[in-house]
mmCIF file of C-alpha atoms and ligand atoms in Angstrom:
data_model
loop_
_atom_site.group_PDB
_atom_site.id
_atom_site.type_symbol
_atom_site.label_atom_id
_atom_site.label_comp_id
_atom_site.label_asym_id
_atom_site.label_seq_id
_atom_site.Cartn_x
_atom_site.Cartn_y
_atom_site.Cartn_z
ATOM 1 C CA ALA J 7 80.090 82.618 94.494
ATOM 2 C CA ALA J 8 80.339 81.784 98.187
ATOM 3 C CA THR J 9 77.698 79.089 98.037
ATOM 4 C CA ASP J 10 79.451 77.273 95.187
ATOM 5 C CA TRP J 11 82.694 77.097 97.092
ATOM 6 C CA LYS J 12 81.238 74.812 99.704
ATOM 7 C CA ASN J 13 80.549 72.103 97.175
ATOM 8 C CA SER J 14 83.559 72.506 94.962
ATOM 9 C CA ASN J 15 86.693 70.444 95.167
ATOM 10 C CA TRP J 16 90.018 72.075 94.736
ATOM 11 C CA GLU J 17 93.542 71.066 94.003
ATOM 12 C CA CYS J 18 96.099 72.827 96.064
ATOM 13 C CA LEU J 19 97.743 74.987 93.434
ATOM 14 C CA ASP J 20 95.518 74.841 90.425
ATOM 15 C CA SER J 21 94.569 78.466 90.057
ATOM 16 C CA PRO J 22 96.307 81.761 89.582
ATOM 17 C CA ILE J 23 99.249 82.658 91.694
ATOM 18 C CA ILE J 24 100.256 86.254 91.793
ATOM 19 C CA VAL J 25 103.610 87.839 92.412
ATOM 20 C CA MET J 26 103.727 91.524 93.296
ATOM 21 C CA PRO J 27 105.138 94.000 92.390
ATOM 22 C CA PRO J 28 107.568 94.250 89.810
ATOM 23 C CA LYS J 29 107.578 96.292 86.666
ATOM 24 C CA ASN J 30 106.829 99.958 86.919
ATOM 25 C CA HIS J 31 103.250 100.823 87.411
ATOM 26 C CA LYS J 32 100.743 101.960 89.983
ATOM 27 C CA SER J 33 97.888 100.312 91.776
ATOM 28 C CA LYS J 34 96.156 100.401 95.112
ATOM 29 C CA PRO J 35 97.502 97.801 97.526
ATOM 30 C CA SER J 36 94.010 96.623 98.385
ATOM 31 C CA SER J 37 93.329 95.558 94.803
ATOM 32 C CA ILE J 38 95.088 92.245 95.400
ATOM 33 C CA PHE J 39 92.051 91.081 97.327
ATOM 34 C CA LEU J 40 89.708 91.663 94.447
ATOM 35 C CA ASP J 41 90.908 88.522 92.733
ATOM 36 C CA LEU J 42 90.358 85.082 94.122
ATOM 37 C CA LEU J 43 93.878 83.917 94.314
ATOM 38 C CA LYS J 44 95.438 81.178 96.255
ATOM 39 C CA ILE J 45 98.908 82.482 96.718
ATOM 40 C CA VAL J 46 99.917 86.076 96.866
ATOM 41 C CA VAL J 47 103.598 86.692 97.202
ATOM 42 C CA ILE J 48 104.046 90.292 98.101
ATOM 43 C CA LEU J 49 107.558 91.417 97.502
ATOM 44 C CA ALA J 50 107.194 94.468 99.578
ATOM 45 C CA LEU J 51 109.405 97.415 98.892
ATOM 46 C CA ILE J 52 109.002 98.583 102.424
ATOM 47 C CA ALA J 53 111.763 99.910 104.550
ATOM 48 C CA ASN J 54 112.790 100.516 108.141
ATOM 49 C CA PHE J 55 112.227 97.315 109.975
ATOM 50 C CA GLY J 56 115.774 96.217 110.620
ATOM 51 C CA CYS J 57 116.059 93.419 113.140
ATOM 52 C CA CYS J 58 116.416 89.806 113.735
ATOM 53 C CA ALA J 59 119.596 88.033 112.703
ATOM 54 C CA THR J 60 119.032 84.297 112.856
ATOM 55 C CA ALA J 61 120.835 81.268 111.528
ATOM 56 C CA GLU J 62 118.992 79.635 108.655
ATOM 57 C CA THR J 63 120.433 76.607 107.021
ATOM 58 C CA LYS J 64 117.612 74.330 106.025
ATOM 59 C CA THR J 65 117.066 75.386 102.460
ATOM 60 C CA ASP J 66 120.368 77.154 101.898
ATOM 61 C CA GLU J 67 122.260 74.006 101.041
ATOM 62 C CA VAL J 68 119.570 72.377 98.969
ATOM 63 C CA THR J 69 119.583 72.560 95.192
ATOM 64 C CA PHE J 70 116.154 72.157 93.716
ATOM 65 C CA GLU J 71 115.305 71.023 90.212
ATOM 66 C CA PRO J 72 113.681 73.741 88.120
ATOM 67 C CA MET J 73 109.912 73.829 88.608
ATOM 68 C CA SER J 74 107.550 73.365 85.705
ATOM 69 C CA CYS J 75 104.112 74.955 85.602
ATOM 70 C CA GLU J 76 102.604 71.448 85.365
ATOM 71 C CA TRP J 77 104.396 70.335 88.491
ATOM 72 C CA MET J 78 103.530 73.520 90.326
ATOM 73 C CA GLN J 79 99.861 73.104 89.528
ATOM 74 C CA HIS J 80 99.745 69.388 90.197
ATOM 75 C CA CYS J 81 98.316 68.239 93.483
ATOM 76 C CA SER J 82 97.858 64.762 94.779
ATOM 77 C CA LYS J 83 95.678 65.781 97.703
ATOM 78 C CA LYS J 84 92.214 66.926 96.789
ATOM 79 C CA LYS J 85 90.195 68.641 99.429
ATOM 80 C CA GLU J 86 86.647 69.772 99.648
ATOM 81 C CA GLY J 87 85.424 73.272 100.214
ATOM 82 C CA THR J 88 86.945 76.685 99.793
ATOM 83 C CA PRO J 89 90.568 76.751 98.682
ATOM 84 C CA PRO J 90 92.777 78.531 101.208
ATOM 85 C CA LEU J 91 94.407 81.848 100.434
ATOM 86 C CA LEU J 92 98.067 82.122 101.396
ATOM 87 C CA ILE J 93 99.614 85.575 101.543
ATOM 88 C CA ILE J 94 103.375 85.836 102.005
ATOM 89 C CA SER J 95 105.066 89.174 102.479
ATOM 90 C CA SER J 96 108.808 89.361 101.970
ATOM 91 C CA ASP J 97 109.914 92.661 103.447
ATOM 92 C CA GLY J 98 112.227 95.095 101.672
ATOM 93 C CA PHE J 99 112.166 93.121 98.419
ATOM 94 C CA ALA J 100 112.860 95.723 95.735
ATOM 95 C CA HIS J 101 111.393 94.947 92.315
ATOM 96 C CA ASP J 102 114.833 94.889 90.717
ATOM 97 C CA TYR J 103 116.040 92.125 93.059
ATOM 98 C CA LEU J 104 114.258 89.692 90.749
ATOM 99 C CA ASN J 105 116.534 87.981 88.224
ATOM 100 C CA GLU J 106 117.016 84.491 86.830
ATOM 101 C CA GLU J 107 120.106 83.764 88.853
ATOM 102 C CA ASP J 108 118.900 84.851 92.290
ATOM 103 C CA THR J 109 115.151 84.288 92.099
ATOM 104 C CA PRO J 110 114.347 81.634 89.477
ATOM 105 C CA ASN J 111 111.528 80.179 91.562
ATOM 106 C CA ILE J 112 109.681 83.424 92.216
ATOM 107 C CA LEU J 113 110.003 84.276 88.511
ATOM 108 C CA LYS J 114 108.646 80.848 87.631
ATOM 109 C CA ILE J 115 105.672 81.362 89.923
ATOM 110 C CA ALA J 116 105.020 84.658 88.169
ATOM 111 C CA GLU J 117 105.321 82.962 84.776
ATOM 112 C CA CYS J 118 102.919 80.150 85.676
ATOM 113 C CA GLY J 119 100.519 82.434 87.527
ATOM 114 C CA SER J 120 100.457 86.155 87.151
ATOM 115 C CA GLN J 121 102.419 89.191 88.103
ATOM 116 C CA ALA J 122 101.240 92.666 88.964
ATOM 117 C CA GLU J 123 102.298 95.243 86.443
ATOM 118 C CA HIS J 124 102.703 97.875 89.056
ATOM 119 C CA LEU J 125 102.304 98.794 92.658
ATOM 120 C CA ILE J 126 102.933 101.878 94.705
ATOM 121 C CA PRO J 127 103.300 101.732 98.453
ATOM 122 C CA SER J 128 101.134 103.886 100.648
ATOM 123 C CA PHE J 129 102.696 106.829 102.445
ATOM 124 C CA PRO J 130 104.707 106.671 104.631
ATOM 125 C CA VAL J 131 106.720 103.850 103.059
ATOM 126 C CA LYS J 132 107.200 102.008 106.305
ATOM 127 C CA THR J 133 106.846 98.348 107.150
ATOM 128 C CA PHE J 134 104.184 98.694 109.826
ATOM 129 C CA SER J 135 102.027 101.213 107.959
ATOM 130 C CA ASN J 136 102.081 99.351 104.674
ATOM 131 C CA HIS J 137 101.484 95.913 106.097
ATOM 132 C CA TYR J 138 98.431 97.168 107.903
ATOM 133 C CA THR J 139 97.355 98.907 104.701
ATOM 134 C CA ILE J 140 97.583 95.557 102.895
ATOM 135 C CA ALA J 141 95.505 93.958 105.665
ATOM 136 C CA THR J 142 92.777 96.612 105.682
ATOM 137 C CA GLY J 143 92.831 98.339 102.301
ATOM 138 C CA LEU J 144 93.031 101.625 104.195
ATOM 139 C CA TYR J 145 95.687 104.275 103.845
ATOM 140 C CA PRO J 146 97.786 104.835 106.994
ATOM 141 C CA SER J 147 95.997 108.140 107.531
ATOM 142 C CA ASN J 148 92.847 106.081 108.119
ATOM 143 C CA ASN J 149 94.162 102.769 109.426
ATOM 144 C CA GLY J 150 95.877 104.406 112.415
ATOM 145 C CA VAL J 151 99.388 103.052 111.817
ATOM 146 C CA VAL J 152 101.007 106.240 110.560
ATOM 147 C CA ASP J 153 104.612 105.139 111.097
ATOM 148 C CA ASN J 154 106.694 102.352 112.611
ATOM 149 C CA ARG J 155 107.013 104.457 115.755
ATOM 150 C CA PHE J 156 104.755 107.326 116.762
ATOM 151 C CA TRP J 157 102.899 108.938 119.631
ATOM 152 C CA THR J 158 99.242 109.825 119.801
ATOM 153 C CA THR J 159 98.142 113.375 120.560
ATOM 154 C CA GLU J 160 97.455 112.104 124.084
ATOM 155 C CA GLY J 161 101.115 111.179 124.364
ATOM 156 C CA ALA J 162 100.693 107.389 124.220
ATOM 157 C CA GLU J 163 103.442 105.574 122.311
ATOM 158 C CA PHE J 164 102.270 103.217 119.561
ATOM 159 C CA ASP J 165 102.188 99.668 120.845
ATOM 160 C CA GLN J 166 101.792 97.036 118.120
ATOM 161 C CA THR J 167 100.434 94.552 120.667
ATOM 162 C CA ASN J 168 97.585 96.886 121.666
ATOM 163 C CA GLY J 169 94.619 96.595 119.316
ATOM 164 C CA SER J 170 93.223 99.976 120.284
ATOM 165 C CA PHE J 171 95.826 101.663 118.035
ATOM 166 C CA PHE J 172 94.473 99.891 114.949
ATOM 167 C CA ASN J 173 91.512 101.171 112.935
ATOM 168 C CA GLY J 174 89.505 99.462 110.228
ATOM 169 C CA GLU J 175 88.920 95.778 109.688
ATOM 170 C CA PRO J 176 91.904 93.600 108.828
ATOM 171 C CA ILE J 177 91.140 90.819 106.345
ATOM 172 C CA TRP J 178 91.604 88.121 109.003
ATOM 173 C CA ASN J 179 88.766 89.662 111.001
ATOM 174 C CA THR J 180 86.561 89.671 107.906
ATOM 175 C CA VAL J 181 87.332 85.971 107.508
ATOM 176 C CA VAL J 182 86.524 85.220 111.162
ATOM 177 C CA LYS J 183 83.301 87.272 111.000
ATOM 178 C CA ASN J 184 82.230 85.033 108.121
ATOM 179 C CA GLY J 185 82.664 81.903 110.182
ATOM 180 C CA LYS J 186 85.940 80.907 108.560
ATOM 181 C CA VAL J 187 89.412 80.270 109.894
ATOM 182 C CA ALA J 188 92.286 82.774 109.627
ATOM 183 C CA LYS J 189 95.778 82.003 110.854
ATOM 184 C CA VAL J 190 98.315 84.791 110.891
ATOM 185 C CA MET J 191 102.073 84.512 111.359
ATOM 186 C CA MET J 192 103.385 87.814 112.714
ATOM 187 C CA TRP J 193 101.642 90.260 110.395
ATOM 188 C CA MET J 194 101.350 93.818 111.654
ATOM 189 C CA GLY J 195 98.060 94.275 113.467
ATOM 190 C CA SER J 196 97.483 90.598 114.199
ATOM 191 C CA TYR J 197 98.874 90.496 117.749
ATOM 192 C CA ASP J 198 95.736 91.657 119.559
ATOM 193 C CA SER J 199 92.024 91.718 118.897
ATOM 194 C CA ILE J 200 90.742 94.713 116.945
ATOM 195 C CA ASN J 201 87.198 95.808 117.761
ATOM 196 C CA GLY J 202 86.805 92.634 119.766
ATOM 197 C CA ILE J 203 87.829 90.204 117.009
ATOM 198 C CA ALA J 204 91.170 88.480 116.399
ATOM 199 C CA ALA J 205 92.571 85.942 113.957
ATOM 200 C CA THR J 206 91.781 82.332 114.829
ATOM 201 C CA PHE J 207 95.510 81.822 115.395
ATOM 202 C CA HIS J 208 98.006 84.596 115.957
ATOM 203 C CA HIS J 209 101.035 85.350 118.058
ATOM 204 C CA ASN J 210 100.771 87.870 120.878
ATOM 205 C CA LYS J 211 103.907 89.694 119.856
ATOM 206 C CA TYR J 212 106.619 89.796 117.213
ATOM 207 C CA SER J 213 109.589 87.612 117.991
ATOM 208 C CA LYS J 214 112.898 86.983 116.309
ATOM 209 C CA VAL J 215 112.115 83.784 114.502
ATOM 210 C CA SER J 216 113.790 82.745 111.249
ATOM 211 C CA SER J 217 111.880 83.167 108.008
ATOM 212 C CA ILE J 218 112.061 79.451 107.314
ATOM 213 C CA GLU J 219 110.538 78.513 110.664
ATOM 214 C CA LYS J 220 107.599 80.803 110.012
ATOM 215 C CA LEU J 221 107.128 79.472 106.482
ATOM 216 C CA GLU J 222 107.440 75.883 107.680
ATOM 217 C CA ASN J 223 104.734 76.315 110.264
ATOM 218 C CA VAL J 224 102.421 78.077 107.850
ATOM 219 C CA THR J 225 102.905 75.286 105.326
ATOM 220 C CA ASP J 226 102.090 72.778 108.058
ATOM 221 C CA TRP J 227 98.788 74.587 108.593
ATOM 222 C CA LEU J 228 98.012 74.238 104.895
ATOM 223 C CA ILE J 229 98.839 70.555 104.633
ATOM 224 C CA SER J 230 97.008 69.672 107.849
ATOM 225 C CA ASP J 231 93.620 67.967 107.784
ATOM 226 C CA SER J 232 91.911 71.250 108.608
ATOM 227 C CA PRO J 233 93.706 74.010 106.696
ATOM 228 C CA PRO J 234 92.736 77.610 107.447
ATOM 229 C CA ASP J 235 90.764 79.603 104.885
ATOM 230 C CA LEU J 236 93.321 82.388 105.130
ATOM 231 C CA ALA J 237 96.994 82.107 106.069
ATOM 232 C CA MET J 238 99.222 85.166 106.206
ATOM 233 C CA VAL J 239 102.922 85.289 106.940
ATOM 234 C CA TYR J 240 105.379 88.142 107.216
ATOM 235 C CA ILE J 241 109.057 87.411 106.691
ATOM 236 C CA GLN J 242 111.782 89.901 107.492
ATOM 237 C CA ASP J 243 114.126 88.921 104.661
ATOM 238 C CA PRO J 244 115.687 90.536 102.675
ATOM 239 C CA ASP J 245 114.898 93.833 104.434
ATOM 240 C CA GLU J 246 117.422 93.315 107.170
ATOM 241 C CA ALA J 247 120.300 92.718 104.747
ATOM 242 C CA GLY J 248 119.130 95.717 102.733
ATOM 243 C CA HIS J 249 119.392 97.974 105.764
ATOM 244 C CA HIS J 250 122.802 96.719 106.776
ATOM 245 C CA TYR J 251 124.510 96.352 103.419
ATOM 246 C CA GLY J 252 122.447 98.083 100.731
ATOM 247 C CA PRO J 253 121.085 96.957 97.359
ATOM 248 C CA GLY J 254 123.476 95.183 95.002
ATOM 249 C CA THR J 255 125.658 93.741 97.771
ATOM 250 C CA LYS J 256 126.432 90.057 98.149
ATOM 251 C CA GLU J 257 124.570 90.011 101.462
ATOM 252 C CA VAL J 258 121.359 91.309 99.916
ATOM 253 C CA ARG J 259 121.648 88.898 97.008
ATOM 254 C CA ASP J 260 122.218 86.005 99.416
ATOM 255 C CA SER J 261 119.188 87.019 101.440
ATOM 256 C CA THR J 262 117.084 87.380 98.292
ATOM 257 C CA LYS J 263 118.210 83.940 97.096
ATOM 258 C CA LYS J 264 117.314 82.531 100.478
ATOM 259 C CA VAL J 265 113.762 83.859 100.210
ATOM 260 C CA ASP J 266 113.488 82.364 96.740
ATOM 261 C CA ARG J 267 114.652 78.942 97.980
ATOM 262 C CA HIS J 268 112.337 79.137 100.981
ATOM 263 C CA ILE J 269 109.369 79.760 98.705
ATOM 264 C CA ARG J 270 110.468 76.849 96.556
ATOM 265 C CA TYR J 271 110.657 74.745 99.672
ATOM 266 C CA ILE J 272 106.995 75.515 100.424
ATOM 267 C CA PHE J 273 106.049 74.112 97.025
ATOM 268 C CA GLU J 274 108.043 70.968 97.740
ATOM 269 C CA LYS J 275 106.236 70.555 101.036
ATOM 270 C CA LEU J 276 102.814 71.150 99.525
ATOM 271 C CA HIS J 277 103.530 68.397 97.000
ATOM 272 C CA LYS J 278 104.467 65.761 99.533
HETATM 273 C C1 LIG W 30 96.129 100.319 124.855
HETATM 274 O O1 LIG W 30 96.271 101.656 124.452
HETATM 275 C C2 LIG W 30 95.268 102.497 124.978
HETATM 276 C C3 LIG W 30 95.465 103.863 124.339
HETATM 277 O O2 LIG W 30 96.750 104.353 124.562
HETATM 278 C C4 LIG W 30 95.376 102.534 126.493
HETATM 279 O O3 LIG W 30 94.345 103.329 127.022
HETATM 280 C C5 LIG W 30 95.246 101.119 127.040
HETATM 281 O O4 LIG W 30 95.496 101.119 128.421
HETATM 282 C C6 LIG W 30 96.266 100.223 126.364
HETATM 283 N N1 LIG W 30 96.014 98.840 126.777
HETATM 284 C C7 LIG W 30 96.978 98.063 127.261
HETATM 285 C C8 LIG W 30 96.566 96.672 127.630
HETATM 286 O O5 LIG W 30 98.122 98.449 127.406
HETATM 287 C C1 LIG W 31 106.442 76.481 114.877
HETATM 288 O O1 LIG W 31 105.919 75.258 115.318
HETATM 289 C C2 LIG W 31 106.654 74.671 116.370
HETATM 290 C C3 LIG W 31 106.062 73.304 116.624
HETATM 291 O O2 LIG W 31 104.701 73.389 116.882
HETATM 292 C C4 LIG W 31 106.585 75.581 117.600
HETATM 293 O O3 LIG W 31 107.331 75.043 118.640
HETATM 294 C C5 LIG W 31 107.145 76.952 117.205
HETATM 295 O O4 LIG W 31 106.999 77.842 118.288
HETATM 296 C C6 LIG W 31 106.410 77.494 116.010
HETATM 297 N N1 LIG W 31 107.047 78.738 115.578
HETATM 298 C C7 LIG W 31 106.343 79.834 115.310
HETATM 299 C C8 LIG W 31 107.145 81.011 114.896
HETATM 300 O O5 LIG W 31 105.149 79.908 115.386
#
C-alpha cells in the first residue's frame, strides 16, 4: 500500500483512532503497529517511574464542550501524502481509571475510533522495559532493557542515553530507514542512535518537562507545513500521582482528568 499513500490525500483525523488498553484481555504490545492508525493512545499500566512534579495550568481551567465523532473526524486542512501516526503514552494509567466523569474525552475517542479489548504488559512491568517493548515489538529479554535500573554482567550500569544498551530496531529507526521523518518526544530508547540510526528529532536526555508542554510541541509538529510521518510522545502523568498517593485518591483522579483534558486540547489545536 506504500505506493498509494504518496498520491492519496488525507484529512487529519478521518480514520480509526485506538485507545489501549482497557477491558480485560490479552494481546502482544507490538500488535498495535499492525493496523494503520493515526492516533494510538496507550494508557500504559506501567509502574516505577516516579518523578517530575511540574506546574500545569493551561488546560486545567478550561472547560471544553463535549466532542462529537463528526467534529473529531472533521478537518479543514487537507494534506497530501502519508497521514502521520501519533503515538501518545500516558504512564501508569490503569484501565479502571477510565470513567465518564474523569475521562470523557478519552472515552469519546474510543467510541469514535476503537479500543483494544485487552493488553498485557511485558515482564518486568516497568516503564523503561515496556516502552522499549512498544517501540521494538521485542520482549525485554531480547530488547536489552530488562528493568528501569540494572547492571550488565560486565558491571556497567544501564544508561538510557547510551544507545549501546538497546537491542532491536525501534519503530522510529524503521521510519528513518524508509526515508521518512520520525520525531520522538522523550520515549525510552530515543535519546541516542541505535545501530547508527536515530529519530529525525529527539532529545538527548529525559528532562522534567510538563506533560502539556510535550503535547503542545508534538501537536505543533503535526500542524506544521511539514509534519513528521511518525510522532511519539511519552507523558509521565498519572504515574507520578499513582506512586505518591495510590489509585482511587483525589490526586490520581486529578492527574487522570488532566491527561484527559490535555488530549482534548490536542484535538482543539488540530482543528484550528
Ligand atoms: C556506552 O556503554 C558502553 C557499554 O557499557 C560503553 O562501552 C561506552 O563507553 C558507553 N558510551 C558512552 C558514550 O558512555
Ligand atoms: C517546546 O518548544 C519550545 C519552543 O520551540 C522549546 O523552547 C521547548 O524546549 C520545547 N520543549 C520540549 C520539551 O521539547
